[in-house]
PDB file of C-alpha atoms in Angstrom:
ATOM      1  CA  UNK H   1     -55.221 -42.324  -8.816  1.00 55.00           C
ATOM      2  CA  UNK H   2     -52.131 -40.537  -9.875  1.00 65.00           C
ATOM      3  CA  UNK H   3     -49.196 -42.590 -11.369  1.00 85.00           C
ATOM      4  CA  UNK H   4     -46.779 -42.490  -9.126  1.00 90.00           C
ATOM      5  CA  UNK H   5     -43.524 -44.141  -8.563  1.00 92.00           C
ATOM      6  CA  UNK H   6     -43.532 -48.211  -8.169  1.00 93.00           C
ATOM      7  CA  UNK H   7     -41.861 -47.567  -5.007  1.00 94.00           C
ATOM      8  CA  UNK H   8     -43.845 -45.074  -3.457  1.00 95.00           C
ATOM      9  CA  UNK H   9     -46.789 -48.038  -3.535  1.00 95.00           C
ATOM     10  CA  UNK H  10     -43.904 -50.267  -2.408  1.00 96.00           C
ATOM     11  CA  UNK H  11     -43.177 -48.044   0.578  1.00 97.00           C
ATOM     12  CA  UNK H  12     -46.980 -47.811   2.028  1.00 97.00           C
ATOM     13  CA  UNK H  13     -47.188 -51.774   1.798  1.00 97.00           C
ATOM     14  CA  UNK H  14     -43.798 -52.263   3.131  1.00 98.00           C
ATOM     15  CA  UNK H  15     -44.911 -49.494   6.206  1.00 98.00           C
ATOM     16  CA  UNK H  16     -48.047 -51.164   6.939  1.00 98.00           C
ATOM     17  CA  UNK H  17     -45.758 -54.595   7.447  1.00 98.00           C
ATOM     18  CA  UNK H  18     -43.382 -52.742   9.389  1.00 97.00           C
ATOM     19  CA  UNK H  19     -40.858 -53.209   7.809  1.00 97.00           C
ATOM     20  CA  UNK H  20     -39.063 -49.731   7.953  1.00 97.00           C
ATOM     21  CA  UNK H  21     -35.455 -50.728   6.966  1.00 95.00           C
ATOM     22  CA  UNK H  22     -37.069 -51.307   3.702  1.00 96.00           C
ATOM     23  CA  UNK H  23     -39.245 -47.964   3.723  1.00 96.00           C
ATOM     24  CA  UNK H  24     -35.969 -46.245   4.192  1.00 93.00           C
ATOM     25  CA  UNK H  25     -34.536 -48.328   1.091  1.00 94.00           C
ATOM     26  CA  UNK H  26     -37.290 -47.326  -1.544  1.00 95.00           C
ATOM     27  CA  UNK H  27     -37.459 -44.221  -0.042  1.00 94.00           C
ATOM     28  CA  UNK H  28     -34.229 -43.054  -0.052  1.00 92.00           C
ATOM     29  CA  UNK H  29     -33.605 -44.003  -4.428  1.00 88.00           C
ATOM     30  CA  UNK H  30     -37.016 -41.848  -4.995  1.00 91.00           C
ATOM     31  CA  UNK H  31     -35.527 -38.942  -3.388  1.00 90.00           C
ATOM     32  CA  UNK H  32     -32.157 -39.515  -4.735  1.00 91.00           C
ATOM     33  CA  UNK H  33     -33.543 -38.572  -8.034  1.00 90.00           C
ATOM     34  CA  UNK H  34     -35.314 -35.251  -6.241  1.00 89.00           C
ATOM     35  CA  UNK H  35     -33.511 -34.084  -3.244  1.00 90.00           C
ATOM     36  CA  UNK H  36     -35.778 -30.881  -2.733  1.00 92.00           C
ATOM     37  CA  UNK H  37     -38.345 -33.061  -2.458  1.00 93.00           C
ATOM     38  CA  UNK H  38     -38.673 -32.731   1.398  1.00 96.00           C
ATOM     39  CA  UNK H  39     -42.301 -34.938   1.477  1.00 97.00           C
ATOM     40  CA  UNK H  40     -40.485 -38.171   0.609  1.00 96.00           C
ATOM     41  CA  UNK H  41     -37.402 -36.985   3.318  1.00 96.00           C
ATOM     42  CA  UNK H  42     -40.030 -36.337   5.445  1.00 97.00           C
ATOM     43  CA  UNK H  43     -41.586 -40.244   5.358  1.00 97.00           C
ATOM     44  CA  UNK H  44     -37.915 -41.031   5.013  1.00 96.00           C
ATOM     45  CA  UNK H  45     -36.996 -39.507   8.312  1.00 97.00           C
ATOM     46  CA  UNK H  46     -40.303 -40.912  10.138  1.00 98.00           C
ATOM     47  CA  UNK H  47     -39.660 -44.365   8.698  1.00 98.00           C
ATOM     48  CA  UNK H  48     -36.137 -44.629  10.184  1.00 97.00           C
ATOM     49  CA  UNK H  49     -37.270 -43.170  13.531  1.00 98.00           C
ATOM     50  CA  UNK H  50     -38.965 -46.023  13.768  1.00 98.00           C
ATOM     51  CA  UNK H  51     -36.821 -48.312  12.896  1.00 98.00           C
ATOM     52  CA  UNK H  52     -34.461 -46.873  15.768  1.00 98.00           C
ATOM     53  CA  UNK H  53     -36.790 -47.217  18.214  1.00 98.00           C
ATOM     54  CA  UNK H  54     -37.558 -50.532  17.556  1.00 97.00           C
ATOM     55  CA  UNK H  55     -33.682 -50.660  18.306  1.00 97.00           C
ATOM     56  CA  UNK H  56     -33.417 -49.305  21.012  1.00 98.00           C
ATOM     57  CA  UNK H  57     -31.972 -45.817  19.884  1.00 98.00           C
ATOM     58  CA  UNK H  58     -34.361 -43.646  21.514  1.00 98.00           C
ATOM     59  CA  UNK H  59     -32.245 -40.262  20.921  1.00 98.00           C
ATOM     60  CA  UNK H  60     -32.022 -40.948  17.521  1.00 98.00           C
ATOM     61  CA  UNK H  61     -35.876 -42.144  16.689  1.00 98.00           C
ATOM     62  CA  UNK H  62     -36.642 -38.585  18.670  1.00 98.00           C
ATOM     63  CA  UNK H  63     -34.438 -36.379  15.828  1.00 98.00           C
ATOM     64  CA  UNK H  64     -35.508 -38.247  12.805  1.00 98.00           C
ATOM     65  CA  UNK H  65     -39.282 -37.723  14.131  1.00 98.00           C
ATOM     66  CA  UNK H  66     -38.518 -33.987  14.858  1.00 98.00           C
ATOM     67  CA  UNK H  67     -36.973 -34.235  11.514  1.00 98.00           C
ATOM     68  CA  UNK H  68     -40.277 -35.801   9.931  1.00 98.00           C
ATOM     69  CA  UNK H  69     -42.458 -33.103  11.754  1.00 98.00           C
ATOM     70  CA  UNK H  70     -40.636 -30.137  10.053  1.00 98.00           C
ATOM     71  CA  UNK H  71     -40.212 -31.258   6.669  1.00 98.00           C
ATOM     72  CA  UNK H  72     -43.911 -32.653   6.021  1.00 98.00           C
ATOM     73  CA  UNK H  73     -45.556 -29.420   7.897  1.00 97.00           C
ATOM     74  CA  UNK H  74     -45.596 -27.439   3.753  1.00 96.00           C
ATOM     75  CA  UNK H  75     -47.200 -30.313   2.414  1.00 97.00           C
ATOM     76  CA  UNK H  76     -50.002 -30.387   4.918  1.00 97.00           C
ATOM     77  CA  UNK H  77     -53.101 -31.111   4.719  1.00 97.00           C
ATOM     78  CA  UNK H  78     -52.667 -33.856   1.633  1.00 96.00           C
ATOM     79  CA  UNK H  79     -49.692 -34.409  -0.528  1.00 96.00           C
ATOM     80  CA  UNK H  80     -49.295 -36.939  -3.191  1.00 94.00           C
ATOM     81  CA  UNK H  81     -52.848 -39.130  -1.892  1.00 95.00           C
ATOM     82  CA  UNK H  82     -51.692 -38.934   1.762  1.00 97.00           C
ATOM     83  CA  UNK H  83     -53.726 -37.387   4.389  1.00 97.00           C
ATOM     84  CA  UNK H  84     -50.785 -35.348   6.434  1.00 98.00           C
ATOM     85  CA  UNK H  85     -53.912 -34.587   8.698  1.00 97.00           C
ATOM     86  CA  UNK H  86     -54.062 -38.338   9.614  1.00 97.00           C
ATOM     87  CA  UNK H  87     -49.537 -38.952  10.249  1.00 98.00           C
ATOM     88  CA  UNK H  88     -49.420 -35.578  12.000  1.00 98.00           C
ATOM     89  CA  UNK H  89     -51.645 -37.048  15.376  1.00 98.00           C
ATOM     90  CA  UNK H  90     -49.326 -40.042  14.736  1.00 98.00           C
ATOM     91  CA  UNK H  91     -46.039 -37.432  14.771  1.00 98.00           C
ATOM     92  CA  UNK H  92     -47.149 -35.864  17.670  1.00 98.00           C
ATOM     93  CA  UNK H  93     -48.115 -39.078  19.859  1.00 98.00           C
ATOM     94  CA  UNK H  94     -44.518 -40.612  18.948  1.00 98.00           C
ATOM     95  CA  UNK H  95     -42.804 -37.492  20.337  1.00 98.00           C
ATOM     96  CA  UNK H  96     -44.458 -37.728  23.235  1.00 98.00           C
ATOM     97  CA  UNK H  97     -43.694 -41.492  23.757  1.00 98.00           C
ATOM     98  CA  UNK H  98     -40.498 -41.475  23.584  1.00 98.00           C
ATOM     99  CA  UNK H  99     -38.773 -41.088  27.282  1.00 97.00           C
ATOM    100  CA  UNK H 100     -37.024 -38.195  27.470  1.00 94.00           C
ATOM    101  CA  UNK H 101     -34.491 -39.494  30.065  1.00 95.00           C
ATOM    102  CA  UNK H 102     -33.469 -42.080  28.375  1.00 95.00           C
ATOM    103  CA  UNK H 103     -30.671 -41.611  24.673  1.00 97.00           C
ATOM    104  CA  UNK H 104     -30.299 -45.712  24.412  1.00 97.00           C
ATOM    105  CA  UNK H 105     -31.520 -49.018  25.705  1.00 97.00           C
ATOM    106  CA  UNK H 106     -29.671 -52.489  24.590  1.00 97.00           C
ATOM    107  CA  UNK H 107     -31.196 -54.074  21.862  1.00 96.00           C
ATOM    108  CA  UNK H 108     -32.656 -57.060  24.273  1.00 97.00           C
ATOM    109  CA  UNK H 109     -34.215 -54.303  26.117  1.00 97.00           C
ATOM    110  CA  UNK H 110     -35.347 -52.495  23.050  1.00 97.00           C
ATOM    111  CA  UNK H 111     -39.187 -54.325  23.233  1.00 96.00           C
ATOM    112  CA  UNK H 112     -39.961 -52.827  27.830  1.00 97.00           C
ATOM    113  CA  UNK H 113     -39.864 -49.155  26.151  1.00 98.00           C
ATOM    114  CA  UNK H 114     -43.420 -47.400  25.839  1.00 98.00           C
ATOM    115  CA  UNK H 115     -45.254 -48.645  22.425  1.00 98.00           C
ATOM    116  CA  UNK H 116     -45.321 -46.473  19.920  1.00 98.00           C
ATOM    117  CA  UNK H 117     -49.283 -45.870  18.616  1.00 97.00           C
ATOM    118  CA  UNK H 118     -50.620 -47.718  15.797  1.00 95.00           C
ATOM    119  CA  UNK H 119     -50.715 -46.190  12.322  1.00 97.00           C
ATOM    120  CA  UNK H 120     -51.736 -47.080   9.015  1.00 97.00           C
ATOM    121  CA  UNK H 121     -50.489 -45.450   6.153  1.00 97.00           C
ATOM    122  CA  UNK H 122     -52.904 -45.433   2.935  1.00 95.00           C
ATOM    123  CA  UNK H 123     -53.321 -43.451  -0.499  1.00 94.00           C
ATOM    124  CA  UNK H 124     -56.331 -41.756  -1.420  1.00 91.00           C
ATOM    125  CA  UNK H 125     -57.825 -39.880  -3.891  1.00 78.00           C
ATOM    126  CA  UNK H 126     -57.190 -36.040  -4.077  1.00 60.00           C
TER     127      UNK H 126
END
């Protein structure tokens, strides 16, 4: 397996919790350090669409996961031991879950929106 950053492991364990405040976290100081790199934006961007959902900020999960869409597409099929293949169906699905009538629900109200599907993010070897 390829060495990569401490955080990028950090970030697939921390995903899998669901815990996507702190994706965005050790997400956001790796691409600090590289701001052309548009794969770890990318996960960035999908990360904190989640996170706004789970919120209740259904405009704003849409735009980072439009976001996420376009800026992982060059990196497709696998990029840095992640199957792009296996997030895209994930992408897709999310987009279509989230009600398009509908910019904001209260937080309390956050948990009668549509479920997002289930995804589990892993590395393998290229």
């Amino acid at each position: 397996m390829d060495d990569y950053p401490l955080e990028y492991f950090e970030f697939f364990v921390s995903f899998n919790e669901g815990d996507y405040y702190t994706c965005h976290d050790l997400l956001e100081e790796m691409w600090m350090t590289d701001k052309s790199n548009l794969f770890l934006k990318g996960l960035l961007q999908m990360s904190v669409a989640i996170y706004h959902y789970e919120y209740g900020n259904v405009k704003g999960a849409r735009v980072m996961m439009e976001t996420a869409y376009r800026y992982l597409q060059e990196y497709r099929p696998k990029y840095w031991g992640l199957d792009l293949e296996k997030v895209y169906p994930f992408i897709e699905k999310s987009l279509e879950t989230f009600p398009k009538d509908i910019d904001r629900v209260p937080y309390e109200a956050a948990n009668e929106l549509p479920k997002l599907p289930k995804i589990w993010l892993y590395l393998e070897n290229d």
